[in-house]
Coordinates of C-alpha atoms and ligand atoms in Angstrom, one line a residue:
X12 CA 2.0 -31.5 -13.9
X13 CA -1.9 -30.7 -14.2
X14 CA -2.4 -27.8 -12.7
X15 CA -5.8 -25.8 -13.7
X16 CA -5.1 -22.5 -12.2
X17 CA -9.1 -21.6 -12.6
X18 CA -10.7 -24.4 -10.5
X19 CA -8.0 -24.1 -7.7
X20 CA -8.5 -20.5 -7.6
X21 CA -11.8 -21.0 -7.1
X22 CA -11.7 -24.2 -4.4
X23 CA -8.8 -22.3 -2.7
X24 CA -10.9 -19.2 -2.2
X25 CA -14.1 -21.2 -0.7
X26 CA -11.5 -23.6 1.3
X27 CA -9.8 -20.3 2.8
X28 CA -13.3 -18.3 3.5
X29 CA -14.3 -21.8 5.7
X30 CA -10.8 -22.1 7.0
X31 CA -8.7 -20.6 9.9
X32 CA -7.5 -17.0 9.5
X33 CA -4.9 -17.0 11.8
X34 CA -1.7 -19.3 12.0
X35 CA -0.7 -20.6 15.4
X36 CA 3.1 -22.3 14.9
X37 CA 6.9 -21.6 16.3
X38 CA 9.6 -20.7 14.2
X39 CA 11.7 -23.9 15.5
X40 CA 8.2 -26.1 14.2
X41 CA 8.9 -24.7 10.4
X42 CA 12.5 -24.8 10.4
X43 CA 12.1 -28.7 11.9
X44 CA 9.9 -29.3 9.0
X45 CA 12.2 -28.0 6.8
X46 CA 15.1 -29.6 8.1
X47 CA 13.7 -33.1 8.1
X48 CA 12.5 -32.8 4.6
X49 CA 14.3 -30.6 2.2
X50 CA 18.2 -31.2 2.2
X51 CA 18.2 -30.2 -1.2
X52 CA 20.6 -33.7 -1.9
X53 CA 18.6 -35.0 -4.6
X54 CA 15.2 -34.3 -6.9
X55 CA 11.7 -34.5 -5.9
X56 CA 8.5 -35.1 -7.9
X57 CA 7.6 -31.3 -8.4
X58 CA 3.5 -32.2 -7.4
X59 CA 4.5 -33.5 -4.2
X60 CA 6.9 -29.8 -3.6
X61 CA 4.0 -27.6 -4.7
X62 CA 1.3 -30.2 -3.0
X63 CA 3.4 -29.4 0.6
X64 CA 4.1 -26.0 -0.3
X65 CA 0.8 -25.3 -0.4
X66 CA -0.3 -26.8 2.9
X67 CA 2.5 -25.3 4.6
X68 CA 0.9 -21.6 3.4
X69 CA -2.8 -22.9 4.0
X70 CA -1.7 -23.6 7.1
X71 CA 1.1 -21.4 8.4
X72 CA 0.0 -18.0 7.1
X73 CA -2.5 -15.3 7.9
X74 CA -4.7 -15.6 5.3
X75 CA -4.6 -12.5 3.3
X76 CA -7.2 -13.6 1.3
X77 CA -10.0 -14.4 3.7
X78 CA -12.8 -12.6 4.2
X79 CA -12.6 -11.5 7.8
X80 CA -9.0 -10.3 7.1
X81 CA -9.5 -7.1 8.0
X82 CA -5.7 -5.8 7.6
X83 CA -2.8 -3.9 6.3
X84 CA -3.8 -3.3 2.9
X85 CA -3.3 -6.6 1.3
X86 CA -6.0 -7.2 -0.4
X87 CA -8.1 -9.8 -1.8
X88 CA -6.5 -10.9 -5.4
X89 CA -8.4 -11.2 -8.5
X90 CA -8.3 -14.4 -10.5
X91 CA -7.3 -12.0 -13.8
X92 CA -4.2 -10.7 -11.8
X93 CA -3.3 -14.2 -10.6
X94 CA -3.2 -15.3 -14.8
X95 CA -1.4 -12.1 -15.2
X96 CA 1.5 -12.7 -12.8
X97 CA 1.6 -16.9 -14.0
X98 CA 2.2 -15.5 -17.2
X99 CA 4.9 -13.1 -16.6
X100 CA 7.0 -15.8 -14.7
X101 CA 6.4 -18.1 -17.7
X102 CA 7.5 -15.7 -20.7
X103 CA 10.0 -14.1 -18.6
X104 CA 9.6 -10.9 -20.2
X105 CA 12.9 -8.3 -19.6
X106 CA 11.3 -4.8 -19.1
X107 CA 14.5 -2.9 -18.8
X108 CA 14.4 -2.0 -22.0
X109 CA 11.7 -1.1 -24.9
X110 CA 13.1 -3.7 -27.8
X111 CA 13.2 -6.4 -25.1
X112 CA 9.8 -6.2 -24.6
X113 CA 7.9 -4.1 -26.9
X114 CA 4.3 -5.4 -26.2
X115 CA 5.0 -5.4 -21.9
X116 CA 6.1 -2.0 -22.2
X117 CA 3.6 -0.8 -24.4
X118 CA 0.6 -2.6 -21.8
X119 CA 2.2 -0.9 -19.3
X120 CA 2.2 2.6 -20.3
X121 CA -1.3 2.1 -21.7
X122 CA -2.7 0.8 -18.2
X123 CA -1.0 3.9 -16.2
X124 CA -1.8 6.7 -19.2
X125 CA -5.3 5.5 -18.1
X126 CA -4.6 6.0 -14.5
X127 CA -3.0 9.2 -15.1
X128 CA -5.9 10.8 -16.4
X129 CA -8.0 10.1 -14.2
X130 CA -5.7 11.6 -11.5
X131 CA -6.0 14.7 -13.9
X132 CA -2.3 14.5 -14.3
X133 CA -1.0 15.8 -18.0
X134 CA -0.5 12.9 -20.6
X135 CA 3.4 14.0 -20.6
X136 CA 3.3 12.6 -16.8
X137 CA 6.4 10.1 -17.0
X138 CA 5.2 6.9 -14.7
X139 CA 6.2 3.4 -14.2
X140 CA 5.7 0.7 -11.8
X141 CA 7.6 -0.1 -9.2
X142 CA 8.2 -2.9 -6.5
X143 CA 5.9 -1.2 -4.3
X144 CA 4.6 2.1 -2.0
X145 CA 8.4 2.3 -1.0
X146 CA 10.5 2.6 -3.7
X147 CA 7.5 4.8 -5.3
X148 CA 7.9 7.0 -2.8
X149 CA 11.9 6.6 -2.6
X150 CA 11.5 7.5 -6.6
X151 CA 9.7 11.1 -5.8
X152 CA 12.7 11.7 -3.0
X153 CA 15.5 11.3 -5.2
X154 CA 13.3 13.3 -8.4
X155 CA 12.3 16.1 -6.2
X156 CA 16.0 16.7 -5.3
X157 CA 17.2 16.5 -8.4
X158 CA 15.0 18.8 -9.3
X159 CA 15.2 21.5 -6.8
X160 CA 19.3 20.9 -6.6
X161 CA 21.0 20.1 -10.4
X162 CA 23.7 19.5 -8.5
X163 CA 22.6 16.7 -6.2
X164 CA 23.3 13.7 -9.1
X165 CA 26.9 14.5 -9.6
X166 CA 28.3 16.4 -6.4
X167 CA 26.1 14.5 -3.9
X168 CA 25.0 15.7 -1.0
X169 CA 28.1 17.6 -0.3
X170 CA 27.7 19.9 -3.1
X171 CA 24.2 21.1 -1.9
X172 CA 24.9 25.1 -0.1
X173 CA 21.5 24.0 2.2
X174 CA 20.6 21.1 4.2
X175 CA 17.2 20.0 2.3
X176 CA 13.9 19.3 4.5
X177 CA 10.8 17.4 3.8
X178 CA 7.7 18.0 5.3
X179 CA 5.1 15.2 6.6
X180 CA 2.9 14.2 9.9
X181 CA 4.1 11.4 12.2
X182 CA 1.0 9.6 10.5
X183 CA 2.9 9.4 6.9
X184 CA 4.4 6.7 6.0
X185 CA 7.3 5.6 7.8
X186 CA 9.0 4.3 4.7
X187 CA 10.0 8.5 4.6
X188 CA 12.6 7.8 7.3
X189 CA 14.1 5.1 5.8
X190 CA 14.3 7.0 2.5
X191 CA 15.9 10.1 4.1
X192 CA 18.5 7.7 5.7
X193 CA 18.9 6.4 2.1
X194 CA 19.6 9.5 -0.4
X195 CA 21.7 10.5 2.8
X196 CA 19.3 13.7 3.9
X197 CA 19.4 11.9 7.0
X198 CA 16.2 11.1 8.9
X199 CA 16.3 14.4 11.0
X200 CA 15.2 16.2 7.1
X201 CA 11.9 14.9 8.1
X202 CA 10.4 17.9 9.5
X203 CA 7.2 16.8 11.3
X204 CA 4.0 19.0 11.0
X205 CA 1.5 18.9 13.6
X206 CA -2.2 17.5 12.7
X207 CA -5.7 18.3 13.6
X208 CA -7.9 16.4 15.6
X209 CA -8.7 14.0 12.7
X210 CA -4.5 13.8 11.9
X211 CA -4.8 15.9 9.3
X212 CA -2.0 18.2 8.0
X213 CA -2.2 21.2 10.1
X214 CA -1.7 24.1 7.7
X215 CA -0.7 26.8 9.8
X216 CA 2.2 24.6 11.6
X217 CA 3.2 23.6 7.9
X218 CA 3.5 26.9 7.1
X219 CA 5.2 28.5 10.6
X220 CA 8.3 25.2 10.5
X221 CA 8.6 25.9 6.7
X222 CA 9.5 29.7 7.1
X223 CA 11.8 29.1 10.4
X224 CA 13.2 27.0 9.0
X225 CA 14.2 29.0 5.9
X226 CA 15.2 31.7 8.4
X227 CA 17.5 28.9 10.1
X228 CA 19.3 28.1 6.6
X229 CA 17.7 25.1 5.8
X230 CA 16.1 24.3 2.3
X231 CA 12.9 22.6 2.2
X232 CA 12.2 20.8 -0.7
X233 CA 8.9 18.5 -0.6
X234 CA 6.0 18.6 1.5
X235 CA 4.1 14.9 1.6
X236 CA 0.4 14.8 1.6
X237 CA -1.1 11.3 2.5
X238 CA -4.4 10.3 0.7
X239 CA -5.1 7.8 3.1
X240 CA -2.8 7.6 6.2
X241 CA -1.8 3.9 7.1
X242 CA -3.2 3.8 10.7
X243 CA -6.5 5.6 10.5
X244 CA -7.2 6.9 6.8
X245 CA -6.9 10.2 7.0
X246 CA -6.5 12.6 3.8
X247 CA -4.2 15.7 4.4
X248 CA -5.7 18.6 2.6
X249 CA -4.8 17.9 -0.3
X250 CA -6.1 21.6 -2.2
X251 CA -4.2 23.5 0.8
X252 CA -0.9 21.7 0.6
X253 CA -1.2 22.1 -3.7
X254 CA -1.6 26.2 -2.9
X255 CA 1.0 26.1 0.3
X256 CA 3.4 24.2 -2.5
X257 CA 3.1 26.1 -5.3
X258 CA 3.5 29.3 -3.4
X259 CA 6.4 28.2 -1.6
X260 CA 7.9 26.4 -4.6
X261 CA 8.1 23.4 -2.8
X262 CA 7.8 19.9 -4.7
X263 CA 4.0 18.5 -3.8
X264 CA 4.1 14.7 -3.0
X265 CA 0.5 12.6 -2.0
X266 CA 1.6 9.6 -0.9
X267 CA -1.7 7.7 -2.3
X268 CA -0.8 4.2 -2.3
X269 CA -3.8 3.1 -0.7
X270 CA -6.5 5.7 -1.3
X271 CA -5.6 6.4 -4.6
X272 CA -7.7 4.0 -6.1
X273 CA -10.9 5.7 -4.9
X274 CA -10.0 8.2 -7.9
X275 CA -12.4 5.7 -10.2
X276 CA -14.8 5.9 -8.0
X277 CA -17.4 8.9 -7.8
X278 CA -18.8 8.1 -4.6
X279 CA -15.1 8.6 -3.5
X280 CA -13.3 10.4 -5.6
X281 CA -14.1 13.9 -4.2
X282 CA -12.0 13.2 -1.0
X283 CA -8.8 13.2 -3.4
X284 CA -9.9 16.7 -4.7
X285 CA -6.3 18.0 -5.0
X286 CA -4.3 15.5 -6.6
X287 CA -4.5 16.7 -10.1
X288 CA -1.9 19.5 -8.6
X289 CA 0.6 17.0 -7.1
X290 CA 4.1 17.2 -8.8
X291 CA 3.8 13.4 -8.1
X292 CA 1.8 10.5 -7.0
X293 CA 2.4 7.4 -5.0
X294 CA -0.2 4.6 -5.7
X295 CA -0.2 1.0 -5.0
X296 CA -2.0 -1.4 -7.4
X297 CA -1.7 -4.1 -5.1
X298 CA -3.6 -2.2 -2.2
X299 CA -7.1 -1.4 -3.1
X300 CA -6.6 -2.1 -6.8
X301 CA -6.9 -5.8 -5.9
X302 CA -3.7 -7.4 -7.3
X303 CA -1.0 -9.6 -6.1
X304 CA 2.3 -7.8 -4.5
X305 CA 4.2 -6.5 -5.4
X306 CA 2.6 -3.9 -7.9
X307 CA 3.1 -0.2 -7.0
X308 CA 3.1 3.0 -9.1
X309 CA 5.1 6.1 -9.4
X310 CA 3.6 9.4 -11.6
X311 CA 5.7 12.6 -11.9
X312 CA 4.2 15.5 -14.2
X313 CA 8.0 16.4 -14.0
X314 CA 9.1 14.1 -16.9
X315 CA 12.5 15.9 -17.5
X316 CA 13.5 15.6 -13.9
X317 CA 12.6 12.2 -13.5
X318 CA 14.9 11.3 -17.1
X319 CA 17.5 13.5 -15.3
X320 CA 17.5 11.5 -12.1
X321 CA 17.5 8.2 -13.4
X322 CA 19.7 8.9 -16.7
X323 CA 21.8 5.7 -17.6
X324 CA 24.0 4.7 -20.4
X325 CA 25.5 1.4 -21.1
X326 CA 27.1 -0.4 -24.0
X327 CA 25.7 -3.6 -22.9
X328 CA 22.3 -2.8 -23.1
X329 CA 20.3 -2.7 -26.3
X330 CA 20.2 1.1 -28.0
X331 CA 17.7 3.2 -27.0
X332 CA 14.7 3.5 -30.0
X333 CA 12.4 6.7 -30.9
X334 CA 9.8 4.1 -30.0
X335 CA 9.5 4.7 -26.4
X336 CA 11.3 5.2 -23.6
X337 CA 13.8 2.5 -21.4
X338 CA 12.3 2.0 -17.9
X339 CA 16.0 1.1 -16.5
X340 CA 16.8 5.0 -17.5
X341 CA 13.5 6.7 -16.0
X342 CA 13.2 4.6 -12.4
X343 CA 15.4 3.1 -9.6
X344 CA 15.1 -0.4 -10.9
X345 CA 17.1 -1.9 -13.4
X346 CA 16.0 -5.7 -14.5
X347 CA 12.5 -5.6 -13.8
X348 CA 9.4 -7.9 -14.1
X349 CA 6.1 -6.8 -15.8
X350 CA 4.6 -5.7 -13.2
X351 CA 1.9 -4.1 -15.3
X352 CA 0.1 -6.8 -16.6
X353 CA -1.8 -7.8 -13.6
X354 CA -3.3 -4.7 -13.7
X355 CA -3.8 -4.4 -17.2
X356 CA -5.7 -7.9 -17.1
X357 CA -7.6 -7.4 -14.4
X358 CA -8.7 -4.4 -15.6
X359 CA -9.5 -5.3 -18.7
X360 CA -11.3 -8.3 -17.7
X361 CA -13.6 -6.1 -15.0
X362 CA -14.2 -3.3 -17.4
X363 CA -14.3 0.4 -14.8
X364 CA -17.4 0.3 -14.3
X365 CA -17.0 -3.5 -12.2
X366 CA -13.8 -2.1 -10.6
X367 CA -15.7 0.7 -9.6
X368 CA -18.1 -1.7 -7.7
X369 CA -15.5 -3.3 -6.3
X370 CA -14.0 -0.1 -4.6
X371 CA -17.7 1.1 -3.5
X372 CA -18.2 -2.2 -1.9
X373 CA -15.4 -2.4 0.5
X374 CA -16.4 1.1 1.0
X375 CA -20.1 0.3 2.3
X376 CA -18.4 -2.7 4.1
X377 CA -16.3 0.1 5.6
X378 CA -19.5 2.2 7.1
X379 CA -20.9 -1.0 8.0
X380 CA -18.3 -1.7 10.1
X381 CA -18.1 1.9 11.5
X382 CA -21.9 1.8 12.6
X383 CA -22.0 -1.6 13.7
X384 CA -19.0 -1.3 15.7
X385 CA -20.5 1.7 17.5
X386 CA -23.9 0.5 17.6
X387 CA -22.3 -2.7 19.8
X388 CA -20.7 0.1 22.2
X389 CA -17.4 0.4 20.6
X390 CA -16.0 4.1 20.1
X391 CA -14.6 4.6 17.2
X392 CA -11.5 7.1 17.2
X393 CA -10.5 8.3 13.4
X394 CA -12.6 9.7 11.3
X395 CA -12.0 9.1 7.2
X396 CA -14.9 8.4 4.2
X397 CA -12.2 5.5 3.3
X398 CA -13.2 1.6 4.7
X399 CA -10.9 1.9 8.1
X400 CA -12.1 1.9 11.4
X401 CA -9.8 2.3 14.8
X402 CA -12.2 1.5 17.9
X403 CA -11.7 0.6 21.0
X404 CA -13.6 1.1 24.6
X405 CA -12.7 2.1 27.7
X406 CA -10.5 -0.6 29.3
X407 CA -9.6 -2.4 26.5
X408 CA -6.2 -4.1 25.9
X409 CA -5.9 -4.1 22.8
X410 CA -3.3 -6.7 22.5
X411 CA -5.4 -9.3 24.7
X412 CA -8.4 -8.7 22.9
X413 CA -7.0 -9.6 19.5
X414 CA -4.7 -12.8 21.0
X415 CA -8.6 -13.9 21.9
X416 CA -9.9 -12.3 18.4
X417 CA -7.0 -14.6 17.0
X418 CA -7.7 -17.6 19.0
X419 CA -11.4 -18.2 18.1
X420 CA -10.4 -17.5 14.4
X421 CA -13.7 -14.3 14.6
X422 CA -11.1 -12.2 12.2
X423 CA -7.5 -10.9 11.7
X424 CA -7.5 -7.2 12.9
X425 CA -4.1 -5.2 14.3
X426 CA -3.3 -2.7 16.8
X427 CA -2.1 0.9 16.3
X428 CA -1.4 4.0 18.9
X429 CA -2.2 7.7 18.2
X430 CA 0.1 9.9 19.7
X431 CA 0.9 8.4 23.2
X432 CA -2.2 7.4 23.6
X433 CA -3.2 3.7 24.6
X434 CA -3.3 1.4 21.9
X435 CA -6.7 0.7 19.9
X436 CA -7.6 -1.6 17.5
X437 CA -7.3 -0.9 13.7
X438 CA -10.1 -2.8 10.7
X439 CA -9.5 -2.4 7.3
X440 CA -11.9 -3.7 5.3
X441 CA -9.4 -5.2 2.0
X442 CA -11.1 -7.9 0.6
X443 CA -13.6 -7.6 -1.6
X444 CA -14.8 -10.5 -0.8
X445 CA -16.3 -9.1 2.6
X446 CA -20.0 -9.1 3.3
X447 CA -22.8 -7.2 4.9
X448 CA -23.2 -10.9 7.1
X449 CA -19.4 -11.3 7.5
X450 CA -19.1 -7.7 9.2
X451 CA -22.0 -8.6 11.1
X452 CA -21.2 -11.8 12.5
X453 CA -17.7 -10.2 13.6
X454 CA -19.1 -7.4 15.4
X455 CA -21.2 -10.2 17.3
X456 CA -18.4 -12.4 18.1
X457 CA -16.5 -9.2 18.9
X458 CA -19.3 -8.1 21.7
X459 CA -19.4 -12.3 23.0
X460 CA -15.6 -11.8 23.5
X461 CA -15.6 -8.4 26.2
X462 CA -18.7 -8.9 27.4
X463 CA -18.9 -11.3 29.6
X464 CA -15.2 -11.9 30.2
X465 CA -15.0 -8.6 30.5
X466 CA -11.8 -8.7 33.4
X467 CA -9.6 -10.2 31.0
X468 CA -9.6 -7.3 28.5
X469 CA -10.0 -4.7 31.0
X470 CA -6.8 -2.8 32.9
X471 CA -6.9 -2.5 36.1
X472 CA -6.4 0.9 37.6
Ligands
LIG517 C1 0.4 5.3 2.9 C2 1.5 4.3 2.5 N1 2.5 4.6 1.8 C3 3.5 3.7 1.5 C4 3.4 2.4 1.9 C5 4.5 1.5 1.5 O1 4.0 0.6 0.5 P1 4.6 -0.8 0.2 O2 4.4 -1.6 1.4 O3 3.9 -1.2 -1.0 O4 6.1 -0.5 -0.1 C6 2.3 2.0 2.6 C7 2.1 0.6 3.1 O5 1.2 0.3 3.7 C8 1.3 3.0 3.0 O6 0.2 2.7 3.7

């Protein structure tokens, strides 16, 4: 099989950039396709698989990659993190363990002891990677419990004198509820805090639900601070919640697994003033750090509490060394991949100062977007430093308007409702790939599309 992985990176990403964005295709037309073609009964020349694997995903995916994705956080992939994770799968490398994989481990905690400082966190900070923003986040749940109740690991929930509560706004991540249905607080432990006109973290309510509900019995354990909330961008502040915490002896979580990257930058950086006080961090690599999922990261200054939530001990697997520390005994996963390296490669390859470039780019692209949207009429509707914009205008159906934005292939964007307001459309710029001409010429084909078919998009009252 001949397979240069640098020239098809390279003819992929202009093919994609001149190519459609947005898939149109029926379940029942993939499964047929399927069906009539892989009964699994006998081999097939592995070219021919990959060769119609591959035009089934140039053809039947959003394409993450493009340059007008303007979307959820997937970003944009670098050709270093694309080598990285071809040559994982090909040594195989088991990163349970330190004398499975001396050299992986070590790369590992090399790359996040960099990343660690520059959060300002102390070089004792115990951090891995993990599948992703989730299980980061599960990870500082089931620490911060452990922690505050040295009874949780062996009597359970059941042992605990106090129902435990975790505070957060309705603009965290919603992977929270799933994790307090998981460690079995139940999802009603999510206390939610109001926010401020820019759905911020609104102190005072913090403060009032955290001391009734100390007078109702209840023992709250963990506030969440978001550096960078999913739907608009906001940054809870960060500084307050640290003081709020450390008064209240409450366990400070930022949930920074988009935004935390702008900690390299230092046109950015001062939005995440705070963090260096968080008893942990959340921060995805394959957000704005440019890699392929799934590449997430889990700090915790608390390394004693993480070894005593995570503590394991086997005969099967190989002894434990002074060298360094087994990953299966200090995280939720057990076999793991090496997550690290794409990371480690790209970032080696870039050097800071290019990654730093790369970060202030999307960030320009960002205000480019924000003033060009309004400048076209548009209102935008959250306010953040970080490359997000939610806009809409009055009428709009937001749903219509991107099945149209779909159709003519102008970009991928998504929808997303404040409060019970109506829904308005959400662009995040991801790629860094995205230009000054490619924002433009979306905002263009953006004004063609309501203005003079203006009924279609409009309701009417
Ligand atoms: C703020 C925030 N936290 C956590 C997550 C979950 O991350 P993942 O999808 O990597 O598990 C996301 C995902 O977008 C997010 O935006």
């Amino acid at each position: 099989m001949r397979f240069d992985l640098r020239s098809h990176a390279a003819a992929l990403e202009s093919d994609i950039a001149s190519g459609a964005i947005v898939p149109t295709v029926t379940p029942q037309e993939i499964r047929d396709y399927l069906g009539s073609r892989y009964d699994f009964t006998g081999p097939m020349p592995l070219d021919d698989v990959v060769a119609d694997v591959e035009q089934m995903m140039r053809k039947w995916h959003v394409q993450i990659t493009h340059p007008r994705y303007f979307g959820l956080f997937n970003p944009s992939v670098t050709l270093a993190s694309i080598v990285a994770d071809t040559l994982v799968a090909m040594y195989n490398p088991q990163l349970a363990t330190w004398r499975t994989s001396p050299a992986a481990n070590e790369i590992e905690r090399h790359t996040l002891a960099w990343l660690t400082a520059k959060f300002g966190l102390p070089a004792t900070t115990m951090a891995n990677f993990t599948s992703g923003g989730a299980e980061a986040n599960l990870s500082a749940v089931i620490v911060a419990l452990t922690r505050a109740f040295p009874e949780y690991g062996e009597g359970g929930l059941r042992s605990l004198s106090a129902a435990p509560a975790i505070y957060l706004t309705r603009e965290a991540h919603d992977s929270f509820s799933k994790i307090a249905h998981m460690t079995g607080i139940g999802r009603r432990a999510l206390r939610t805090v109001a926010t401020d006109r820019d759905l911020k973290m609104d102190l005072d309510d913090l403060a009032r639900r955290v001391a009734e509900d100390r007078r109702n019995g209840l023992a709250p354990v963990m506030v969440v601070g978001t550096a960078g909330t999913t739907a608009a961008g906001a940054i809870d502040p960060l500084p307050d919640l640290a003081r709020f915490c450390r008064a209240q002896s409450l366990w400070f979580h930022v949930d920074a697994a988009w935004g935390g990257a702008a900690i390299i930058s230092p046109r950015l950086r001062g939005h995440l003033a705070g963090i260096d006080q968080a008893d942990s961090i959340t921060c995805d690599a394959h957000k704005w750090f440019s890699v392929p999922m799934g590449a997430g990261m889990f700090f915790c200054r608390h390394a004693d509490a993480v070894g005593d939530a995570f503590r394991a001990r086997t005969a099967y697997m190989p002894g434990t060394t002074d060298a360094g520390v087994d990953p299966y005994t200090t995280s939720v996963q057990w076999s793991r991949r090496f997550i690290g390296l794409k990371l480690f490669l790209a970032l080696a390859q870039h050097g800071e100062s290019r990654y730093v470039a790369m970060i202030e780019h999307q960030a320009r692209m960002g205000d480019l977007l924000r003033e060009s949207v309004e400048r076209a009429g548009w209102r935008v509707v959250n306010n953040t430093p970080l490359p997000l914009v939610c806009f809409t205008r009055d009428g709009l159906v937001a749903s219509t308007f991107l099945a149209d934005l779909y159709e003519r292939q102008i970009a991928w964007m998504s929808e997303v409702r404040f409060g019970d307001g109506v829904p308005v459309v959400r662009a995040c710029v991801t790629s860094f790939r995205t230009t000054a001409r490619d924002i433009e010429q979306v905002v263009r084909e953006m004004s063609v599309l309501v203005v003079p078919r203006k009924r279609d998009h409009e309701v009417t009252v």
